[in-house]
XYZ file of C-alpha atoms in Angstrom:
556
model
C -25.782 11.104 46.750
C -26.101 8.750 43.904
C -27.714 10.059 40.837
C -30.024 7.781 39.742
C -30.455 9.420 36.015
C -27.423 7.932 33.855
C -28.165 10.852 31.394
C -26.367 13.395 34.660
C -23.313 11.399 34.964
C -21.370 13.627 32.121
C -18.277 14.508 33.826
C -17.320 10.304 34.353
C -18.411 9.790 31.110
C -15.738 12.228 29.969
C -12.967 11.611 32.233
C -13.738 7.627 30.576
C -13.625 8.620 27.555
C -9.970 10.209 28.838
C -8.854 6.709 30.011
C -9.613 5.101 26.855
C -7.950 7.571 24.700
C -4.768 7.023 27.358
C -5.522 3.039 26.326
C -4.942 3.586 23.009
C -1.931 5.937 23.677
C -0.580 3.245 25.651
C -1.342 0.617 23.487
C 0.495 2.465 20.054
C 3.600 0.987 21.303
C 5.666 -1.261 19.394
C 5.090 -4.209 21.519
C 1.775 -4.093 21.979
C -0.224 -6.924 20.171
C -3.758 -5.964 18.336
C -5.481 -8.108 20.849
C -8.825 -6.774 23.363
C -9.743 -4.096 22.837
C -9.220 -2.252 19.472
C -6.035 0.481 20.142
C -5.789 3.589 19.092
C -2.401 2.672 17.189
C -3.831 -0.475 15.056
C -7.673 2.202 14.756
C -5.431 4.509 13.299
C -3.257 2.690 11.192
C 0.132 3.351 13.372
C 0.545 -0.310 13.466
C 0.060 -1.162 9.802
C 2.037 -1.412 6.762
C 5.220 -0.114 9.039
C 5.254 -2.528 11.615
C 4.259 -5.190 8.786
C 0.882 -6.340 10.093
C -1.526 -4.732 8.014
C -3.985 -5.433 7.860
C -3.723 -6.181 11.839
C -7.491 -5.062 12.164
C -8.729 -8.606 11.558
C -9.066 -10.409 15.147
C -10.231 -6.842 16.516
C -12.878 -7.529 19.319
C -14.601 -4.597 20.823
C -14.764 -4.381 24.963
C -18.259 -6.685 25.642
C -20.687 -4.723 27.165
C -20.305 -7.545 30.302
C -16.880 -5.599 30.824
C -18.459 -3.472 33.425
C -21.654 -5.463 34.283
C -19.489 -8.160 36.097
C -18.128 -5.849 38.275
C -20.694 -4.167 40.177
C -19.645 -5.277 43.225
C -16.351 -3.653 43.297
C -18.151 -0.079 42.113
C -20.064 -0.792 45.098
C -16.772 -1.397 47.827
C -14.796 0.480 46.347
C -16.436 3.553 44.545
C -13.431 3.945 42.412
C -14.516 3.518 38.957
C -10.689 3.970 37.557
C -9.244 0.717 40.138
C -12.204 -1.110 39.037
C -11.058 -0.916 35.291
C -7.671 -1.924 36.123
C -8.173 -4.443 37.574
C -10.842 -5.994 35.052
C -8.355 -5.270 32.324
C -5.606 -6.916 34.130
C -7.140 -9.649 35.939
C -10.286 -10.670 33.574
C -8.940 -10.178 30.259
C -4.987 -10.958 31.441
C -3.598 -7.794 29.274
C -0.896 -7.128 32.245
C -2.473 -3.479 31.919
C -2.224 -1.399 35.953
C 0.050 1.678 36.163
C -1.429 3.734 33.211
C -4.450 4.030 34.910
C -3.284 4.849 38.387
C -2.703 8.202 37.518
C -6.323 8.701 35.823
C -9.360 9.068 37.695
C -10.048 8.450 41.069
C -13.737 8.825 41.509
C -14.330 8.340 45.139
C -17.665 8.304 45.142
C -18.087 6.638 48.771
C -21.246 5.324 48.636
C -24.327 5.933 51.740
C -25.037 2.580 52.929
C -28.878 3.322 53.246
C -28.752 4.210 49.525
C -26.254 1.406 48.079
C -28.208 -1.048 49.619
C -31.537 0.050 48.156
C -30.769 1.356 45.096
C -26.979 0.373 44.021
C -28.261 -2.974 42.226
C -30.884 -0.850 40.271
C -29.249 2.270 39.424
C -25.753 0.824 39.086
C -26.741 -1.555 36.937
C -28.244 0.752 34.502
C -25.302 2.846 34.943
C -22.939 0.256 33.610
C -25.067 -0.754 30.725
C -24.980 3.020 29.284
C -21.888 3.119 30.182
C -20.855 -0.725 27.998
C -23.315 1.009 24.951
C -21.698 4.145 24.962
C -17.915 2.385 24.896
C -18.983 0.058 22.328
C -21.002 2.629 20.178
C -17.356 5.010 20.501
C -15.716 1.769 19.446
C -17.635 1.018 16.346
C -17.553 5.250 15.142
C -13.811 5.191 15.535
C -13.481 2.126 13.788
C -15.850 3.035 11.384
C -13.981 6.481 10.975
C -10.597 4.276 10.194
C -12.213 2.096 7.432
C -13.502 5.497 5.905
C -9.724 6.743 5.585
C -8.619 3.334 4.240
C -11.379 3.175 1.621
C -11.116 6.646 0.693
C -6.978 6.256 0.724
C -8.252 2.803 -1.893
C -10.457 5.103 -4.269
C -6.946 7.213 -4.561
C -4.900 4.370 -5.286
C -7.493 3.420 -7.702
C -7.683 6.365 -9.185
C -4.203 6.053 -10.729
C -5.200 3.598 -12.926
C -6.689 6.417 -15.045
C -3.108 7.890 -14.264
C -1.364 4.791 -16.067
C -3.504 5.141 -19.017
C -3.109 8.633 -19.607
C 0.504 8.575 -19.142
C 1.145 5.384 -21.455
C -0.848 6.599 -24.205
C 0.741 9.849 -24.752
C 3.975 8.356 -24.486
C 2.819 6.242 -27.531
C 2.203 6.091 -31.230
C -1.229 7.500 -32.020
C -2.457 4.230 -33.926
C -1.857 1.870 -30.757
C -4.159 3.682 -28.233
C -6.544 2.248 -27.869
C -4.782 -0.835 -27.492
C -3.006 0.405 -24.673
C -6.348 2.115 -22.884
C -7.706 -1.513 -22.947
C -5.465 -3.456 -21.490
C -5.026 -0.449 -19.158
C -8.181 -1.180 -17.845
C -8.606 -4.624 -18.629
C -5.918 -5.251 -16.225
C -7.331 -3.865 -13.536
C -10.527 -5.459 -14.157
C -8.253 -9.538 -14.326
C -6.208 -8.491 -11.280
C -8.937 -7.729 -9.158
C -10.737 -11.145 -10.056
C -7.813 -12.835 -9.206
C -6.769 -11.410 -6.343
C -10.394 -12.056 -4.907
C -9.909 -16.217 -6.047
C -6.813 -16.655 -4.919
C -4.697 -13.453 -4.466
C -5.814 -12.154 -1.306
C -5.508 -15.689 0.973
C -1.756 -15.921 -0.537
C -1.011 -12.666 0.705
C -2.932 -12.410 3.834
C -4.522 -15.919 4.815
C -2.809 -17.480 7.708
C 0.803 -18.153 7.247
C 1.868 -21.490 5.833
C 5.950 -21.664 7.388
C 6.024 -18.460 6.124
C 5.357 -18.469 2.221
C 1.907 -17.709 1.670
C -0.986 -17.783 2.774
C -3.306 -20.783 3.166
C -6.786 -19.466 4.068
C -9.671 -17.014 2.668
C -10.062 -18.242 -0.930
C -12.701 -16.081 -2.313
C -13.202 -14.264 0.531
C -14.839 -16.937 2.344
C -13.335 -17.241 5.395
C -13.391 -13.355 6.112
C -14.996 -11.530 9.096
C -17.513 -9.719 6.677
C -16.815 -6.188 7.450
C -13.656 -5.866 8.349
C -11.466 -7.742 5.629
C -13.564 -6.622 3.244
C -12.378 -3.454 3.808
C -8.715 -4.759 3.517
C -9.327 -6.788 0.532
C -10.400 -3.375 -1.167
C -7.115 -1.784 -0.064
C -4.906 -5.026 -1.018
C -6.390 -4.880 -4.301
C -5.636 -1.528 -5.878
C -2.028 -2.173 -5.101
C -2.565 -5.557 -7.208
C -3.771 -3.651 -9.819
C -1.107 -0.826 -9.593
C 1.627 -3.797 -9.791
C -0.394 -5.190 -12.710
C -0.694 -2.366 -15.039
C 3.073 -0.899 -14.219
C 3.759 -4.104 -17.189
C 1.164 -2.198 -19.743
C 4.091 0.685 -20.387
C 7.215 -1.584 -20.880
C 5.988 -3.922 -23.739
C 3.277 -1.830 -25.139
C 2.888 -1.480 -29.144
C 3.487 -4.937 -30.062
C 1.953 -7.410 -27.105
C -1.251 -9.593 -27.980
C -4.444 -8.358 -25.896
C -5.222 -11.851 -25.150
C -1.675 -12.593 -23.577
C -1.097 -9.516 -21.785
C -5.220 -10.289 -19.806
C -3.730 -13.694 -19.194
C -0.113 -11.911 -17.660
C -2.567 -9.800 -15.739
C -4.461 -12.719 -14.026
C -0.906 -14.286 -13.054
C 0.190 -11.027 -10.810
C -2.504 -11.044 -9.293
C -3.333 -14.056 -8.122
C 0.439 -15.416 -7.532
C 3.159 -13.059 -8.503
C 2.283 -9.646 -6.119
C 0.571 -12.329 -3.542
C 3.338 -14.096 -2.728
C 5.738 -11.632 -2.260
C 3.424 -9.377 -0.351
C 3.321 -12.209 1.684
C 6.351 -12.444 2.334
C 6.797 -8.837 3.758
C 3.335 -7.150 4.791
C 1.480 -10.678 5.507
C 3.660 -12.386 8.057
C 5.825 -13.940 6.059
C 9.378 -14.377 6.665
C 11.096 -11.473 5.663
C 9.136 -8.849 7.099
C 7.068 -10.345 10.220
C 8.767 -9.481 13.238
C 8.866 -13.449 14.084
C 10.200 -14.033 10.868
C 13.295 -15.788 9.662
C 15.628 -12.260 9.666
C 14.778 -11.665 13.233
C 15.053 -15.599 14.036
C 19.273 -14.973 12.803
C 19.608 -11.898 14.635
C 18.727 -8.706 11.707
C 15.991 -6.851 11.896
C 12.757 -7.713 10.066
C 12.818 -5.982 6.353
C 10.571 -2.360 6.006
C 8.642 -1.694 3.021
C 6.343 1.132 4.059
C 4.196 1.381 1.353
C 5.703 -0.648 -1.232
C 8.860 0.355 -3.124
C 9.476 -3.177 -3.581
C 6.444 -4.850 -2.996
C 4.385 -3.252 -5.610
C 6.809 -0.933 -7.875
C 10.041 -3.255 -7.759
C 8.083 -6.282 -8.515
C 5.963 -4.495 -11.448
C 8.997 -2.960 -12.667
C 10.938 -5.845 -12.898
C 7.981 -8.424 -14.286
C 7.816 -5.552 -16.911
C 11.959 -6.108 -17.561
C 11.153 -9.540 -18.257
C 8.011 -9.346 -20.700
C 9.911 -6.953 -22.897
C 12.856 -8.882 -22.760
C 10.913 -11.792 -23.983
C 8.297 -9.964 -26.211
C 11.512 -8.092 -28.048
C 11.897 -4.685 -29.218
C 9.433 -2.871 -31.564
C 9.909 -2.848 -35.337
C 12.319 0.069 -36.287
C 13.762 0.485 -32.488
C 16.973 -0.980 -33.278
C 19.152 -0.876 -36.244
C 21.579 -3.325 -37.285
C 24.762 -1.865 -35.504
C 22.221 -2.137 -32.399
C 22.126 1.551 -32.420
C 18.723 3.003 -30.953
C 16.292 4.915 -32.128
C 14.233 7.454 -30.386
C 10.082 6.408 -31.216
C 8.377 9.423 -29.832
C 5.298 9.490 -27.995
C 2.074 11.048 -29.706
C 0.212 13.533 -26.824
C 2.099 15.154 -24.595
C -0.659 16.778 -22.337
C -1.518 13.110 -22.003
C 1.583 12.565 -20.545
C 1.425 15.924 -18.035
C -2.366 15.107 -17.314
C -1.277 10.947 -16.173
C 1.335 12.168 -14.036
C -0.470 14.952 -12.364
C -3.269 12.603 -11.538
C -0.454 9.748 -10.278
C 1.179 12.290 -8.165
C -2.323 12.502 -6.385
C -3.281 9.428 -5.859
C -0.176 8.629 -4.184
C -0.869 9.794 -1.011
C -3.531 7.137 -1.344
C -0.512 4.882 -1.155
C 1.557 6.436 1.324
C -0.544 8.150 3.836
C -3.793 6.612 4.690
C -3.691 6.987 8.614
C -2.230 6.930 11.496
C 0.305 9.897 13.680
C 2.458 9.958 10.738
C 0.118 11.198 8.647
C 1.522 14.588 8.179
C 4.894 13.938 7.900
C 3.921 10.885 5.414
C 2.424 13.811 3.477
C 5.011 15.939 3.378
C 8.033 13.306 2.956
C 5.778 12.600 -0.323
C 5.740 15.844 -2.133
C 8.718 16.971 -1.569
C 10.547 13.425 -2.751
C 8.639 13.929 -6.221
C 9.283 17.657 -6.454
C 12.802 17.059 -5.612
C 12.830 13.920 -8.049
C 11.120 16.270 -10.823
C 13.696 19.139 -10.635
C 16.912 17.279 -10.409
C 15.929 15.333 -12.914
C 14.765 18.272 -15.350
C 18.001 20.078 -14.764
C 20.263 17.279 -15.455
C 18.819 16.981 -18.845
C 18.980 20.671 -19.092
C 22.634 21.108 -18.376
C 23.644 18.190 -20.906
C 21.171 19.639 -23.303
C 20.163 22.943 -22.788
C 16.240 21.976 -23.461
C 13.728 22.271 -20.282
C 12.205 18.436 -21.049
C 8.866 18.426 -19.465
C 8.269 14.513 -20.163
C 12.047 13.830 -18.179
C 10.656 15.921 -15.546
C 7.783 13.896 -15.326
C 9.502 10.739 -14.932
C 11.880 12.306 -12.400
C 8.880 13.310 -10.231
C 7.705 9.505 -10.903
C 10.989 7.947 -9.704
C 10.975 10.278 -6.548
C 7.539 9.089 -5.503
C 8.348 5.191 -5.761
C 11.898 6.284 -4.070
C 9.918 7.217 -0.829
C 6.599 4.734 -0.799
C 9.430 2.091 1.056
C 11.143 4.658 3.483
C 8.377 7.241 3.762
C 6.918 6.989 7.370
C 10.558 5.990 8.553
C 12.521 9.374 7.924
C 12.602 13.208 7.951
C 11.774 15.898 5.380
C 15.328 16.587 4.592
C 15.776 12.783 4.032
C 12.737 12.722 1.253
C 14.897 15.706 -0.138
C 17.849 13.678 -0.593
C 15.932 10.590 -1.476
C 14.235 12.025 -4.653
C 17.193 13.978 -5.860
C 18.836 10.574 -5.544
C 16.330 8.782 -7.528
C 16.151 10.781 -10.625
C 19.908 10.201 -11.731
C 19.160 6.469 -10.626
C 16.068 6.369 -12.754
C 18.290 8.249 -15.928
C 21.004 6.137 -15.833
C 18.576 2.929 -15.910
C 17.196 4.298 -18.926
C 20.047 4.982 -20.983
C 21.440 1.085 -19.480
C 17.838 -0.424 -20.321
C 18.215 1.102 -23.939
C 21.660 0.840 -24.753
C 23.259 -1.717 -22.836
C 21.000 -4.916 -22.591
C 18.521 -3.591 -25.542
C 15.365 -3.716 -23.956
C 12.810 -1.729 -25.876
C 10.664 -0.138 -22.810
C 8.397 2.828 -24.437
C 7.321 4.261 -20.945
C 10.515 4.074 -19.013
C 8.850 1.835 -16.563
C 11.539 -0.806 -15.721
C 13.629 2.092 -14.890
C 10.674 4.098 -12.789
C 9.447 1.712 -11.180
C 11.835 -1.254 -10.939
C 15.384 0.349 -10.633
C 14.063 3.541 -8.233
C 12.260 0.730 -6.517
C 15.499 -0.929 -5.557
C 16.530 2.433 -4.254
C 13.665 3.214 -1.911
C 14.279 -0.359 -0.357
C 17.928 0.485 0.357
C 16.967 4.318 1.274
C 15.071 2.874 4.502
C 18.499 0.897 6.019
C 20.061 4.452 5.177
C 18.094 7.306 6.389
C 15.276 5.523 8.793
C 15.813 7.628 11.937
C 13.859 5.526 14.255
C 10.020 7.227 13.205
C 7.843 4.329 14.236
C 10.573 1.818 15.635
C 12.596 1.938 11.833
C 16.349 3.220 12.436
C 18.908 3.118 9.577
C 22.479 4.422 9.353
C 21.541 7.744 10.312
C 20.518 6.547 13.499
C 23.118 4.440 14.332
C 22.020 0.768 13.166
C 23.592 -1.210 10.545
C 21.970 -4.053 10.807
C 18.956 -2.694 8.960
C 20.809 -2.168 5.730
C 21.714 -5.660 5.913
C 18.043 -6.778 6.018
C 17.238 -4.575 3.168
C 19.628 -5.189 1.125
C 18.442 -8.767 1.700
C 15.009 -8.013 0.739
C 16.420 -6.127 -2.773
C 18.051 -9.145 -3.786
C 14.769 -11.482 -3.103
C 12.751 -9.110 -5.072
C 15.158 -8.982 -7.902
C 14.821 -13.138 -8.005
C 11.443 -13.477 -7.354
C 9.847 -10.873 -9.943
C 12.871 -11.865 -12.823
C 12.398 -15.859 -12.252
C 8.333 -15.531 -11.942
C 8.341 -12.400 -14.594
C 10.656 -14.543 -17.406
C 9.066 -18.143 -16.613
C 5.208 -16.463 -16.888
C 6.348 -14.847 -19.888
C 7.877 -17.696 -21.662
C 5.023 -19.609 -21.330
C 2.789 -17.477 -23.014
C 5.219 -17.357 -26.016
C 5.428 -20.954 -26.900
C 1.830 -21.395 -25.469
C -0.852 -19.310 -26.979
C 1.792 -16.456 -28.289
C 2.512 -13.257 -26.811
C 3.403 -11.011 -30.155
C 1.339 -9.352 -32.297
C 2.116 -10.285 -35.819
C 4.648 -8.113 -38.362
C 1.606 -6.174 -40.335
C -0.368 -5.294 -36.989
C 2.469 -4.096 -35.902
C 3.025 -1.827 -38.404
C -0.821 -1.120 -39.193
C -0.762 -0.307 -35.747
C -2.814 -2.624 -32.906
C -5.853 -0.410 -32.732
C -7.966 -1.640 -36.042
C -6.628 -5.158 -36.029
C -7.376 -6.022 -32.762
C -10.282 -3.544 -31.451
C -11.534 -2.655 -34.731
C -11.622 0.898 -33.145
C -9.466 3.917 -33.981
C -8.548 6.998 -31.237
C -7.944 9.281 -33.998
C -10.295 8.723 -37.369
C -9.952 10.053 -40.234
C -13.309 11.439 -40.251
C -14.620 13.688 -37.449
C -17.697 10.415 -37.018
C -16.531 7.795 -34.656
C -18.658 4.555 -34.722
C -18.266 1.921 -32.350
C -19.582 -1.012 -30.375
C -22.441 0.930 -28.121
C -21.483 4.111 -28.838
C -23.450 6.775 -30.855
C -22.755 9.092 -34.039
């Protein structure tokens, strides 16, 4: 009989909840569009930054509750709630959806004419409309259980900034701290504002022949939940780019030049380029120019190259152009070693970036374990290697190397690190830290680039690497295949995208940087250099003589 009480019709509630969760199944492959009704694959973030269309969740549209409503009729001839669905999907909302659903359910619940034609219109009706509420409420927790992971994987990301800081002050003098805490967090504070003016439509506004962006200035065009929830994400990877600069010309840099540096990356520099690989641009969109001449569209996971690469090698060029500190070089050209000042600074900032990486490189999706796992053991594997290399040339255990190694094994996986296997992290991050050693020694020596924190060689050099580690060791995890697997048409496209980096962050890095020298000056003068930037510029001291610290709003 029919059951007039929607509240007793558990078991098809159940077996529909089954069918949708075989939807989104269905949906997570590569093919599939984010179009309809919101898959599982785009919910969960299977079909972001790896398939380059993060963030597809704009455009989502949950099923309308007139889904089921406009076919009563057919519940009523053919009592087969399952045929009814395919065919709506397939004939109503032209998705080309049939044969996953065959197999389903297959309710025949024949109808009794005397009842169907007394109480069907009533009692179906209301059946449909609980059924519409329920699919739509499910619809909006899932979706609301997705943005939760993204925001939370954001707060990690942001997190780091406290990571930078830490890290770059201990690997500086003690009278220059402060200095380097501010425009630690002054950078954040300029990238963010820019990335909201014009950052964020650059990067992910709708595609303008595939350079940037053209829409969503200031957020104004944005579906109000949803983007904002992707401009939050977008952001802290602005700011990570931004502040990567802070290490390499640190101890002699203007405050006022460096905020003004700060505003550029983030409203043009890591835009742009982002664009051009996560936004739909045309070296990662899978329309985009590489697939239009027959190579597969350029991976960056997480951003090897579109975050670290690009802040690495901006930072290259603003030390190159700022110069070397006073008393780093002698007159044979000769180096000298300028040690840091707190070295639990330094363990403390790289503990605390090591965690909020997985902000970077996990987030969500069916990859999420492995993502977790190809992370740690690509930084402990970076860290060791890197530890005992210096240990066999020197015979010292040198914590802050190990550090860095660790560093360089992390950005050597954020490109490949949904795309591979454990043992490929492995081999990734014991790659990376003689890559990241060498750099340093070549930074130092060779072109005599004064870069206190090693960044250039971190995060711009071991950036390279991670870009050419996908076309190596991609297996085929989430449609990505390298060497390993067989495909060497990947490693073309990468390579590609390593060289396009290279030009884009040295021409806009050097040009940006130039600028500010012969237009408002980028160098702190001779005696605050030597003073030490803290008391010239902040009028503040880290360490005082005396035990009482005054300041601007603070007690004692």
């Amino acid at each position: 009989m029919v059951r007039s009480d929607p509240a007793t019709w558990a078991p098809e509630r159940a077996q529909l909840r089954r069918l949708l969760d075989r939807v989104g199944k269905h949906r997570q492959r590569p093919d599939r569009k984010a179009v309809g009704w919101p898959s599982r694959g785009v919910l969960l973030g299977t079909s972001s930054r790896g398939s380059h269309e993060f963030p597809s969740r704009r455009g989502r549209n949950e099923l309308p509750a007139s889904f089921f409503a406009t076919h009563v009729t057919s519940v009523l001839q053919t009592g087969n709630i399952a045929v009814t669905i395919r065919q709506s999907l397939r004939n109503k909302h032209g998705l080309g959806w049939g044969k996953p659903f065959e197999e389903i359910i297959m309710l025949r619940r024949l109808l009794p004419v005397t009842v169907a034609g007394l109480l069907a219109a009533g009692v179906l009706a209301g059946y449909n409309v609980v059924f519409a509420q329920e699919i739509t409420s499910d619809a909006k927790e899932l979706d609301q259980s997705a943005n939760t992971i993204w925001m939370f994987g954001a707060f990690l990301v942001f997190f780091m900034q406290a990571g930078f800081a830490f890290l770059g002050a201990g690997l500086i003098r003690g009278k220059n701290t402060v200095n380097y805490m501010t425009k630690s967090f002054l950078d954040f504070a300029m990238a963010s504002l820019s990335f909201w003016a014009f950052g964020f439509a650059l990067m992910w506004g709708t595609s303008a022949l595939g350079i940037a962006g053209t829409t969503n200035f200031f957020l104004t065009d944005a579906a109000k939940g949803q983007n904002y929830v992707d401009w939050v994400f977008q952001m802290v990877f602005a700011a990570t780019a931004a502040t990567i600069v802070a290490g390499a010309v640190a101890e002699r840099t203007r405050t006022q030049a460096y905020l003004a540096y700060s505003f550029m990356i983030g409203a043009i520099i890591y835009p742009i380029y982002g664009h051009w690989v996560w936004g739909g641009g045309w070296l990662g969109a899978d329309a985009g120019f590489l697939v239009r001449i027959g190579l597969p569209a350029a991976k960056d996971y997480a951003g090897s190259g579109v975050v670290h690469a690009v802040g690495g090698f901006v930072a290259l060029a603003g030390a190159a152009v700022v110069g070397p500190r006073i008393g780093k070089y002698n007159a044979d050209g000769s180096a000298n070693t300028i040690l840091g000042h707190n070295l639990p600074f330094v363990v403390i900032g790289t503990f605390i970036l090591f965690f909020g990486w997985f902000g970077f490189n996990i987030n969500t999706g069916d990859s999420i374990g492995l993502n977790a796992i190809n992370t740690l053991l690509a930084g402990a594997t970076g860290s060791v290697v890197a530890m005992y290399i210096v240990l066999v040339r020197t015979g010292k255990t040198d914590i802050l190397v190990a550090c860095n190694g660790a560093l360089a094994g992390l950005v050597g996986i954020t490109a490949p690190v949904a795309f591979v296997e454990p043992w490929s992290a492995v081999v990734i991050g014991a790659i990376a830290a003689p890559i990241m050693l060498a750099s340093v020694s070549v930074i130092e020596k060779v072109f005599k680039i004064d870069d206190p924190v090693s960044a250039i060689s971190v995060h711009g050099t071991t950036g390279l690497w991670g870009l050419l580690a996908v076309g190596i060791f991609a297996n085929g995890n989430n449609g990505v295949s390298g060497l390993v697997a067989g495909n060497t048409l990947q490693i073309v496209s990468q390579l590609i995208s390593m060289g396009v980096v290279l030009a884009w962050a040295l021409g806009t890095g050097f040009a940006l940087f130039l600028a500010l020298k012969y237009g408002m000056g980028v160098r702190a003068s001779r005696e605050e250099e030597l003073e030490g930037l803290d008391a010239p510029e902040h009028g503040l001291q880290a360490y005082p003589a005396d035990a009482q610290v005054a300041g601007a709003g603070g007690g004692g």
